[in-house]
């Protein structure tokens, strides 16, 4: 019904045969794109990383081409006028944007100041600003956060504040640039619910980019695949655990007051996933395991590998090869080959792709003689192809006998690779569990802010899949 | 009262006082001025004296050092008077700066610079964003250091080597900071920030009676200390 009424609306956005490239690149970011959005529509744009989704979005709010001197061909029309007709700042009143990273889209200290900043930009008279702030806080249900310092809020709260900052402009179009990436699944679902509720108050057009369309339920009227997904490399076969040898044994591991004493063992070649809500102490536990935090209790072996979410934090040298050999290990060439790093072995580790950076980090850990590797949130913001690459990387190493402990929210990912699950909630560690038993246990899932993997619900109601 | 003064007015008054001080070479002017500043702080400003004393300590040591070196190693012209003058001057300048620092909120200072002294919003908001980033950068700094410790990068004992070893930390940190800065700039622009000068401010930093009174107070002190220099 809604869709039908939308059909008769005018196009608010119309791209015809649009190509875009950065001035220094020879290859265009995207070519010959045709894309129309009607007023009131809710569209999600999907496509693999690097296909130019973000660049396209930035053409719609006029961040591009000015900010990058990009070269655009074809016609970009916003509200039935050529985009270049709008002076800087003019279009941003009508097209508002919420970005991906909750930590880098604010410039003032408190929520009130941030909203006022936005309204000042729009040249709203100072006398009206207070009323406008009150109105938007009421509509978004954020009244109690008016005086809050933004940096002290959680990721989900920050994304709501960012949305309120967009909402306060009373825009006609709302652009969302992967707003769920840094949220845990339950927080993300709450955010979508909240946004849906908010959306009912004013029938505006929404254009979003997101890898995880599932998360949004029935929020969108239509999905537009900008580029069809890259061909996924075939999934590697996981070999069953052979030896019962214990690879890591943690006893009474505690970091006061964040992590209560915890004990667990993992076997050689085991892949364990550590899950729990944001702020439950996952990163702290991992750092404690690696000896980066002073702890009570003991961990054997002493040397445990660690790959942070930004692998480049580990890099010290000027080439991938030196990075691997930094710890004085041997067998560098073999590891380079096994991790498909030989072609970039002489490149600067800061300059290679994200996947290669991660492989370099893992390679460095292996060459340092750390056969147990912990990873902190390696799945955030990864598209399907990158996730498959990551899965294969981990499975291949595990088949060789490397043990993994991976902190992640992504239970679909966990379902595909994990042998066991460790759950952390407010510093209390439980497990290891078999993944399948966790997917069926609603109480456990809820307490740890997890969603059963998509397709996992079928375990609960096996009859439905036959219907 | 000093806390309630407009930051720009305060800034201008304090700068004027400092420049004026620079022309007096007798020991009395800076001494009287220093005592006056402490008195103003005592009577008209709310300052944590504990932190103040701690911050004053290095300056006090510096003042004593000046006094000693001028007296012992200075040429024949330098007398007890010049030595005292120099060390009191250190005290006067530092107490005045601390008075400003301890009674002014940084965010208000920037807003006031923009509203009263017409600092360009582009620069002012960049400073504000940078100010928000400081705690984030600090976190990142420790994370990178931990990650690199794991790889066996030792923190050297000698301070010189420690500084040169910092470059390993700075490269990943700068790479991250550039990315963050770009994202924030985009977010600001997407909210219609153009950096134009004609803004109407929601939070107005005003000039009021406290400013007249505070300025008068500083002027009286300045004239008084000058007079003390001539008379004594």
XYZ file of C-alpha atoms in Angstrom:
699
model
C 0.000 0.000 0.000
C 2.694 2.396 1.050
C 4.682 1.423 -1.983
C 1.796 2.292 -4.282
C 1.390 5.751 -2.901
C 5.128 6.196 -3.313
C 4.910 5.235 -6.978
C 3.222 8.481 -7.879
C 5.648 10.709 -6.091
C 8.251 12.809 -7.837
C 11.902 11.844 -7.937
C 13.824 13.566 -5.179
C 17.066 12.063 -6.351
C 17.905 11.166 -9.877
C 21.269 9.969 -11.158
C 21.638 9.385 -14.875
C 24.673 7.697 -16.337
C 26.853 8.992 -13.523
C 30.539 8.095 -13.379
C 32.910 9.250 -10.705
C 36.659 9.159 -10.281
C 39.257 10.697 -7.998
C 41.636 13.095 -9.761
C 44.738 10.987 -9.055
C 43.239 7.665 -10.058
C 42.905 6.383 -13.560
C 40.154 3.940 -12.779
C 36.736 5.367 -11.975
C 35.215 4.531 -8.578
C 31.987 3.701 -10.403
C 30.659 4.104 -13.925
C 27.339 4.601 -15.688
C 25.194 4.475 -12.592
C 21.453 5.099 -12.911
C 19.580 5.516 -9.658
C 16.284 7.207 -8.823
C 14.635 7.691 -5.473
C 11.084 8.894 -5.097
C 9.905 11.077 -2.244
C 9.018 9.007 0.800
C 10.882 5.903 -0.322
C 13.159 3.930 1.978
C 16.019 2.427 0.018
C 19.063 0.451 1.084
C 22.118 0.433 -1.155
C 24.185 -2.739 -1.022
C 27.349 -3.878 -2.724
C 30.814 -5.129 -1.807
C 33.349 -2.875 -0.052
C 35.123 -0.565 -2.433
C 32.327 -0.530 -5.029
C 31.815 3.175 -4.366
C 28.682 3.148 -2.188
C 30.060 5.761 0.171
C 31.278 7.940 -2.683
C 27.814 7.758 -4.196
C 26.253 8.800 -0.897
C 28.691 11.711 -0.655
C 27.573 12.883 -4.092
C 24.049 13.112 -2.697
C 24.921 15.363 0.242
C 27.444 17.374 -1.784
C 30.491 16.359 0.249
C 31.798 15.186 -3.076
C 32.982 16.275 -5.585
C 34.213 19.554 -3.986
C 36.109 17.975 -1.101
C 38.150 15.607 -3.238
C 38.195 17.473 -6.547
C 36.518 14.386 -7.929
C 35.467 14.199 -11.543
C 31.800 13.530 -12.139
C 30.150 12.888 -15.468
C 26.470 12.366 -16.174
C 23.688 14.216 -14.382
C 23.073 14.313 -10.653
C 19.728 15.899 -9.828
C 18.602 16.664 -6.291
C 14.998 17.757 -5.933
C 14.745 18.090 -9.724
C 17.622 20.537 -9.949
C 21.228 19.905 -10.975
C 23.283 19.261 -7.828
C 25.879 21.861 -8.796
C 23.225 24.604 -8.538
C 23.277 24.402 -4.752
C 25.754 26.565 -2.846
C 27.828 24.880 -0.106
C 25.753 24.120 2.972
C 22.441 24.764 1.224
C 21.575 21.169 0.439
C 22.552 19.918 3.896
C 19.448 21.453 5.397
C 17.266 19.247 3.196
C 19.502 16.167 3.067
C 20.912 15.150 6.459
C 23.470 12.405 7.094
C 24.318 9.975 9.889
C 27.768 8.431 9.598
C 29.285 5.119 10.532
C 31.720 5.943 13.308
C 30.052 7.107 16.519
C 33.373 8.505 17.759
C 34.174 10.942 15.010
C 31.064 12.823 14.069
C 30.742 15.308 16.894
C 32.617 18.506 17.547
C 31.111 19.850 20.765
C 31.105 18.520 24.299
C 27.463 18.079 25.216
C 24.375 16.955 23.333
C 22.786 20.382 23.709
C 25.855 22.176 22.325
C 26.069 19.748 19.420
C 22.427 20.330 18.463
C 22.899 24.083 18.842
C 25.972 23.888 16.590
C 23.873 22.248 13.876
C 21.121 24.843 14.163
C 23.603 27.721 14.178
C 25.031 26.371 10.922
C 21.558 26.604 9.436
C 21.342 30.234 10.559
C 18.385 29.522 12.811
C 17.924 32.659 14.943
C 19.398 32.117 18.414
C 16.067 32.871 20.051
C 14.431 29.859 18.383
C 17.226 27.401 19.055
C 16.136 26.433 22.555
C 12.630 25.551 21.393
C 13.970 23.531 18.479
C 16.345 21.595 20.729
C 13.552 20.829 23.161
C 11.318 19.658 20.340
C 13.866 17.310 18.793
C 14.860 15.843 22.155
C 11.221 15.122 22.888
C 10.634 13.535 19.490
C 13.723 11.361 19.767
C 13.163 10.500 23.410
C 16.573 11.850 24.353
C 15.375 14.474 26.842
C 17.433 13.072 29.693
C 20.636 13.348 27.636
C 20.449 17.102 27.040
C 23.366 17.939 29.338
C 25.271 14.682 28.776
C 28.881 14.784 27.619
C 28.862 12.968 24.289
C 32.175 11.175 24.818
C 30.756 9.400 27.874
C 27.775 7.904 26.008
C 27.681 4.371 24.607
C 27.931 3.678 20.878
C 24.187 3.171 20.502
C 23.425 6.383 22.351
C 25.932 8.291 20.238
C 24.280 7.071 17.051
C 20.928 8.275 18.403
C 22.428 11.659 19.170
C 23.882 11.768 15.650
C 20.437 10.965 14.270
C 18.895 13.665 16.440
C 21.445 16.112 15.011
C 20.249 15.156 11.549
C 16.595 15.200 12.609
C 16.802 18.672 14.110
C 17.329 20.073 10.615
C 13.856 18.792 9.660
C 15.286 17.340 6.463
C 13.438 15.827 3.531
C 15.994 13.083 2.994
C 17.962 11.172 5.618
C 21.189 9.456 4.512
C 22.580 6.676 6.693
C 26.150 5.533 6.068
C 26.383 2.092 7.725
C 25.133 3.386 11.071
C 25.044 -0.069 12.708
C 28.651 -1.128 12.064
C 29.994 -0.349 15.514
C 26.958 -1.466 17.522
C 26.347 -4.868 19.069
C 23.438 -6.772 17.475
C 20.836 -6.078 20.131
C 21.783 -2.394 20.335
C 21.615 -2.282 16.537
C 18.142 -3.801 16.559
C 16.987 -1.331 19.186
C 18.379 1.468 17.056
C 16.437 0.261 14.018
C 13.251 -0.008 16.092
C 13.806 3.498 17.423
C 14.471 4.844 13.943
C 11.317 3.205 12.635
C 9.297 4.788 15.399
C 10.897 8.145 14.657
C 10.243 7.738 10.979
C 6.533 7.421 11.586
C 6.501 10.999 12.837
C 7.421 12.433 9.492
C 7.330 10.619 6.212
C 10.778 11.411 4.951
C 12.908 9.653 2.395
C 15.614 7.376 3.775
C 18.635 6.175 1.848
C 20.999 3.866 3.704
C 24.130 1.887 3.010
C 24.492 -1.356 4.898
C 26.011 -4.795 4.512
C 23.641 -6.385 6.962
C 20.205 -5.835 5.454
C 18.838 -8.566 7.749
C 19.354 -6.335 10.745
C 16.808 -3.849 9.419
C 13.851 -6.216 9.250
C 11.159 -4.720 7.019
C 12.398 -1.143 7.371
C 13.224 -0.702 3.694
C 10.861 -0.614 0.733
C 13.539 -1.676 -1.659
C 17.137 -2.845 -1.885
C 19.275 -1.505 -4.676
C 22.349 -3.548 -5.471
C 24.871 -1.084 -6.746
C 27.255 -3.792 -7.938
C 26.472 -7.449 -7.587
C 28.515 -9.043 -4.820
C 32.000 -10.244 -5.606
C 32.376 -13.897 -6.266
C 33.025 -15.454 -2.862
C 36.037 -17.657 -2.584
C 34.922 -21.171 -1.700
C 34.760 -21.849 2.026
C 37.544 -24.021 3.362
C 36.671 -27.264 5.051
C 37.268 -27.317 8.764
C 39.179 -30.381 9.814
C 38.098 -31.954 13.078
C 40.329 -31.384 16.082
C 42.915 -34.108 16.158
C 44.958 -33.792 19.300
C 43.538 -33.199 22.702
C 46.624 -31.197 23.594
C 45.849 -28.104 25.669
C 47.141 -24.983 23.934
C 46.172 -22.360 26.458
C 45.299 -22.676 30.085
C 44.050 -19.624 31.963
C 43.538 -19.847 35.709
C 41.901 -17.303 37.973
C 42.489 -14.606 35.398
C 41.135 -11.333 36.764
C 41.381 -7.618 36.130
C 39.774 -5.688 38.956
C 37.184 -4.312 38.660
C 36.436 -5.107 35.016
C 36.841 -8.870 34.773
C 36.027 -11.226 37.633
C 38.281 -14.255 38.081
C 37.878 -16.510 35.069
C 39.312 -19.873 34.093
C 39.210 -21.761 30.813
C 41.317 -23.955 28.559
C 41.447 -24.200 24.787
C 42.829 -27.077 22.775
C 45.400 -26.985 20.044
C 43.739 -25.961 16.805
C 40.513 -24.898 18.490
C 38.613 -21.806 17.347
C 36.812 -20.110 20.226
C 34.641 -17.020 19.974
C 34.347 -14.576 22.857
C 31.045 -12.701 22.807
C 29.190 -10.259 25.014
C 27.766 -6.749 25.007
C 29.882 -3.658 24.345
C 31.652 -2.688 27.533
C 31.422 -6.132 29.116
C 35.201 -6.426 29.258
C 36.049 -8.460 26.127
C 39.002 -6.299 25.128
C 40.244 -6.193 28.697
C 40.083 -9.968 29.016
C 42.011 -10.394 25.791
C 44.664 -7.928 26.843
C 44.925 -9.685 30.183
C 45.530 -12.984 28.382
C 48.341 -11.429 26.368
C 49.942 -9.996 29.459
C 49.184 -6.402 28.509
C 47.208 -5.800 31.683
C 48.375 -6.639 35.148
C 46.263 -9.513 36.337
C 45.686 -11.929 39.078
C 45.964 -15.600 38.168
C 48.108 -17.268 35.542
C 48.127 -17.990 31.831
C 50.224 -20.593 30.111
C 51.839 -20.309 27.639
C 53.280 -16.912 28.341
C 53.486 -15.699 24.758
C 50.074 -15.228 23.214
C 49.433 -13.416 19.969
C 47.162 -10.400 19.688
C 45.645 -8.777 16.622
C 43.852 -5.524 17.490
C 40.902 -4.261 15.487
C 43.320 -1.925 13.723
C 46.164 -4.319 12.855
C 48.407 -1.373 11.999
C 48.779 -0.635 15.704
C 51.273 -3.513 15.692
C 53.421 -2.309 12.837
C 56.888 -1.029 13.539
C 58.939 -1.558 10.391
C 58.916 -0.426 6.787
C 58.079 -3.653 4.990
C 55.822 -6.645 5.439
C 58.814 -8.989 5.462
C 60.611 -7.034 8.192
C 57.385 -6.950 10.141
C 57.293 -10.733 10.179
C 60.957 -11.100 11.065
C 60.946 -8.377 13.722
C 60.589 -10.839 16.571
C 63.645 -12.760 15.402
C 61.649 -15.773 14.286
C 62.474 -18.188 11.474
C 60.584 -19.615 8.541
C 59.582 -16.161 7.319
C 59.405 -17.160 3.666
C 57.164 -20.084 4.360
C 54.743 -18.015 6.427
C 54.703 -15.284 3.752
C 53.741 -17.889 1.198
C 51.109 -19.547 3.343
C 49.429 -16.223 4.043
C 49.615 -15.108 0.379
C 51.836 -12.215 1.332
C 54.774 -12.889 -1.017
C 53.608 -10.364 -3.602
C 53.525 -7.546 -1.043
C 56.462 -8.733 1.073
C 58.498 -5.612 0.254
C 55.579 -3.159 0.545
C 55.070 -0.834 3.469
C 52.682 -2.547 5.879
C 50.720 0.692 6.294
C 50.055 0.853 2.562
C 48.575 -2.604 1.889
C 44.864 -3.502 1.982
C 43.032 -4.143 5.235
C 42.946 -7.894 4.616
C 46.676 -7.910 3.935
C 47.349 -5.881 7.066
C 45.487 -8.453 9.085
C 47.381 -11.298 7.438
C 50.641 -9.491 8.139
C 49.670 -9.153 11.799
C 48.813 -12.841 12.049
C 52.003 -13.746 10.200
C 54.027 -11.662 12.636
C 52.412 -13.449 15.569
C 53.151 -16.864 14.060
C 56.780 -15.956 13.296
C 57.153 -14.644 16.844
C 56.277 -18.133 18.012
C 52.833 -17.401 19.354
C 50.682 -20.367 18.419
C 47.641 -18.969 20.214
C 46.179 -15.849 18.588
C 43.556 -13.544 20.023
C 41.684 -11.157 17.733
C 39.648 -8.134 18.784
C 36.506 -7.492 16.687
C 37.935 -8.470 13.305
C 34.464 -8.603 11.696
C 33.324 -4.989 12.179
C 32.510 -3.284 8.885
C 33.514 -6.240 6.703
C 31.494 -7.184 3.637
C 30.647 -10.742 2.630
C 33.804 -11.283 0.575
C 36.084 -9.920 3.289
C 34.329 -12.038 5.904
C 34.795 -15.165 3.824
C 38.465 -14.311 3.383
C 38.781 -13.865 7.144
C 36.997 -17.146 7.846
C 39.234 -19.028 5.448
C 42.327 -17.424 6.916
C 41.342 -18.536 10.401
C 40.196 -22.010 9.387
C 43.381 -22.658 7.395
C 45.551 -21.670 10.373
C 43.417 -23.679 12.795
C 43.745 -26.723 10.555
C 47.509 -26.287 10.903
C 47.154 -26.340 14.676
C 46.943 -22.642 15.566
C 44.473 -21.840 18.352
C 42.190 -18.799 18.053
C 40.213 -16.733 20.504
C 38.142 -14.149 18.640
C 36.031 -11.398 20.159
C 33.062 -10.605 17.917
C 29.368 -9.713 17.940
C 28.693 -11.464 14.686
C 27.045 -14.748 15.568
C 26.554 -15.725 11.943
C 30.320 -15.589 11.670
C 30.716 -17.442 14.965
C 28.323 -20.095 13.785
C 30.446 -20.735 10.720
C 33.825 -21.026 12.401
C 33.589 -21.505 16.167
C 34.186 -24.802 17.920
C 33.226 -23.227 21.221
C 31.801 -20.028 22.630
C 32.925 -18.108 25.677
C 30.389 -15.576 26.917
C 31.165 -12.497 28.930
C 28.628 -10.335 30.698
C 29.578 -7.539 33.102
C 32.966 -9.149 33.632
C 31.589 -12.630 34.386
C 32.944 -15.270 32.025
C 30.939 -18.409 31.324
C 31.473 -21.310 28.980
C 32.871 -22.789 26.893
C 29.562 -23.680 25.268
C 28.851 -25.521 22.073
C 27.570 -22.887 19.625
C 24.413 -24.872 18.819
C 23.342 -24.998 22.437
C 23.732 -21.231 22.764
C 21.612 -20.509 19.670
C 18.755 -22.409 21.297
C 19.097 -20.781 24.681
C 17.147 -17.529 24.566
C 18.033 -16.582 28.085
C 21.779 -16.791 27.372
C 21.427 -14.907 24.096
C 19.455 -12.112 25.653
C 21.738 -11.662 28.611
C 24.756 -11.306 26.322
C 23.098 -9.004 23.766
C 23.379 -11.603 21.032
C 21.157 -12.598 18.167
C 21.105 -16.187 16.946
C 22.750 -16.415 13.516
C 20.462 -15.670 10.604
C 19.117 -19.072 9.626
C 19.748 -20.134 13.184
C 16.110 -19.663 14.154
C 15.247 -22.629 12.003
C 16.776 -24.774 14.742
C 13.938 -23.684 16.968
C 11.077 -24.291 14.583
C 12.214 -26.954 12.162
C 8.697 -27.301 10.749
C 8.558 -23.822 9.310
C 11.246 -24.466 6.767
C 9.030 -27.118 5.187
C 6.087 -24.757 4.877
C 34.227 37.756 39.799
C 37.387 36.871 37.892
C 35.783 33.521 37.007
C 32.765 35.310 35.576
C 34.791 37.711 33.432
C 34.534 37.424 29.689
C 37.514 35.292 28.593
C 38.484 37.645 25.766
C 38.405 40.733 27.982
C 40.413 38.885 30.580
C 42.856 37.735 27.938
C 43.343 41.257 26.589
C 43.792 42.756 30.057
C 46.319 40.127 31.038
C 48.262 40.524 27.806
C 48.363 44.304 28.265
C 49.618 43.874 31.838
C 52.354 41.511 30.729
C 53.576 43.844 28.019
C 53.551 46.760 30.456
C 55.497 44.724 33.033
C 58.208 44.035 30.516
C 59.311 47.697 30.645
C 60.036 47.788 34.363
C 63.430 46.705 35.602
C 63.139 47.539 39.282
C 62.351 44.764 41.752
C 59.352 46.482 43.338
C 56.963 46.644 40.396
C 56.864 42.899 39.745
C 56.870 42.118 43.465
C 53.874 44.332 44.184
C 52.189 43.038 41.075
C 52.765 39.419 42.047
C 51.382 39.999 45.518
C 48.433 41.858 44.020
C 47.623 38.967 41.695
C 47.697 36.533 44.606
C 45.485 38.914 46.586
C 42.979 39.199 43.710
C 42.960 35.446 43.419
C 42.355 35.156 47.136
C 39.509 37.680 47.247
C 37.798 37.586 43.883
C 38.369 34.172 42.301
C 37.639 30.545 43.098
C 40.790 28.569 42.499
C 41.950 25.234 43.839
C 44.911 26.382 45.898
C 46.393 22.912 46.037
C 46.706 22.631 42.254
C 47.793 26.243 42.088
C 50.632 25.666 44.524
C 51.744 22.584 42.635
C 51.755 24.457 39.335
C 53.534 27.427 40.900
C 56.305 25.233 42.297
C 58.350 24.880 39.079
C 58.056 28.618 38.478
C 59.196 29.330 41.996
C 62.216 27.108 41.483
C 62.843 28.904 38.204
C 62.679 32.245 39.969
C 65.158 31.141 42.603
C 67.397 29.772 39.853
C 67.293 33.102 38.019
C 68.139 34.935 41.178
C 71.096 32.706 41.946
C 72.609 32.614 38.472
C 72.234 36.369 37.974
C 73.858 37.071 41.294
C 76.742 34.636 40.932
C 77.453 34.548 37.210
C 76.147 37.943 36.109
C 78.560 40.721 35.040
C 79.537 43.608 37.293
C 76.510 45.707 36.395
C 74.132 43.155 37.758
C 73.330 43.835 41.353
C 71.050 42.372 43.914
C 68.359 44.619 42.435
C 68.450 43.169 38.922
C 68.586 39.644 40.290
C 65.518 40.255 42.408
C 63.784 42.043 39.561
C 64.285 39.070 37.249
C 63.067 36.486 39.699
C 60.032 38.536 40.769
C 59.213 39.022 37.142
C 59.093 35.255 36.663
C 56.697 35.053 39.583
C 54.512 37.906 38.340
C 54.187 36.467 34.840
C 53.522 32.929 35.977
C 50.960 33.898 38.608
C 49.143 36.022 36.065
C 49.068 33.209 33.493
C 47.863 30.757 36.098
C 45.143 33.187 37.172
C 43.883 33.079 33.598
C 44.214 29.324 33.205
C 42.519 28.513 36.488
C 39.564 30.843 36.054
C 38.752 30.230 32.371
C 36.997 27.279 30.740
C 38.783 26.402 27.487
C 35.571 25.952 25.485
C 34.256 29.316 26.651
C 37.557 30.943 25.781
C 37.342 29.702 22.191
C 33.673 30.690 21.881
C 34.503 34.105 23.248
C 37.439 34.547 20.873
C 34.998 33.828 18.065
C 32.291 36.148 19.371
C 34.272 39.079 20.736
C 37.565 38.967 18.864
C 36.108 37.722 15.573
C 38.246 34.603 15.328
C 37.200 32.701 12.187
C 34.720 29.884 13.003
C 36.796 27.573 10.817
C 39.758 27.904 13.160
C 37.688 28.089 16.332
C 35.699 24.916 15.673
C 38.835 23.088 14.559
C 40.333 23.851 17.953
C 37.152 22.687 19.682
C 37.183 19.401 17.751
C 40.839 18.926 18.575
C 39.986 19.453 22.205
C 37.339 16.702 22.048
C 39.858 14.391 20.405
C 42.473 14.645 23.136
C 41.048 11.877 25.357
C 40.490 9.640 22.305
C 44.072 10.156 21.169
C 45.314 9.392 24.658
C 43.439 6.070 24.632
C 44.817 5.231 21.246
C 48.329 6.097 22.346
C 48.139 3.555 25.166
C 46.593 0.927 22.927
C 49.338 1.264 20.362
C 52.000 1.181 23.033
C 50.528 -1.991 24.461
C 50.309 -3.621 21.043
C 53.929 -2.752 20.317
C 55.098 -3.925 23.714
C 53.657 -7.278 22.826
C 55.888 -7.328 19.777
C 58.871 -6.800 21.993
C 59.429 -3.068 21.560
C 61.000 -2.103 24.850
C 60.456 1.305 26.376
C 64.061 2.554 26.614
C 65.354 3.868 29.906
C 67.177 6.954 28.703
C 64.826 9.875 28.046
C 66.482 10.795 24.725
C 66.004 7.299 23.327
C 62.492 7.275 24.677
C 61.681 10.323 22.590
C 63.175 8.827 19.426
C 61.298 5.581 20.059
C 58.083 7.608 20.048
C 58.114 7.743 16.274
C 56.985 4.116 16.152
C 53.924 5.156 18.102
C 53.336 8.334 16.178
C 53.024 6.799 12.723
C 50.011 4.588 13.479
C 48.573 7.314 15.648
C 48.855 9.962 12.958
C 47.423 7.591 10.364
C 44.414 7.125 12.627
C 44.162 10.812 13.472
C 44.115 11.859 9.820
C 41.285 9.433 9.127
C 39.328 10.634 12.164
C 39.868 14.272 11.288
C 38.587 13.690 7.776
C 35.498 11.899 9.052
C 34.733 14.652 11.516
C 35.217 17.315 8.871
C 32.729 15.448 6.685
C 30.260 15.157 9.524
C 30.520 18.878 10.226
C 30.025 19.757 6.604
C 27.111 17.382 6.270
C 25.487 19.379 9.051
C 25.836 22.519 7.035
C 29.019 23.964 8.537
C 30.643 26.217 5.969
C 32.961 28.261 8.164
C 31.301 31.539 7.281
C 31.634 34.360 9.774
C 28.014 35.431 10.163
C 26.749 33.072 12.830
C 24.127 33.755 15.417
C 25.295 32.077 18.601
C 22.980 30.096 20.837
C 25.365 30.337 23.734
C 26.321 33.957 23.886
C 29.439 34.864 25.801
C 28.589 38.339 27.014
C 30.464 41.286 28.422
C 29.016 42.576 31.638
C 29.653 44.343 34.898
C 32.097 41.704 36.087
C 34.295 42.658 33.145
C 34.284 46.359 33.962
C 35.048 45.632 37.603
C 37.681 42.997 36.816
C 39.417 45.181 34.247
C 39.436 48.102 36.634
C 40.933 45.913 39.317
C 43.744 44.745 37.066
C 44.390 48.314 35.874
C 44.536 49.629 39.427
C 46.975 46.897 40.341
C 49.077 47.627 37.267
C 49.221 51.384 38.012
C 49.820 50.703 41.693
C 52.763 48.444 41.017
C 54.216 50.924 38.530
C 53.902 53.679 41.121
C 55.589 51.416 43.660
C 58.470 51.056 41.243
C 58.927 54.822 40.999
C 58.407 55.663 44.635
C 60.391 52.962 46.373
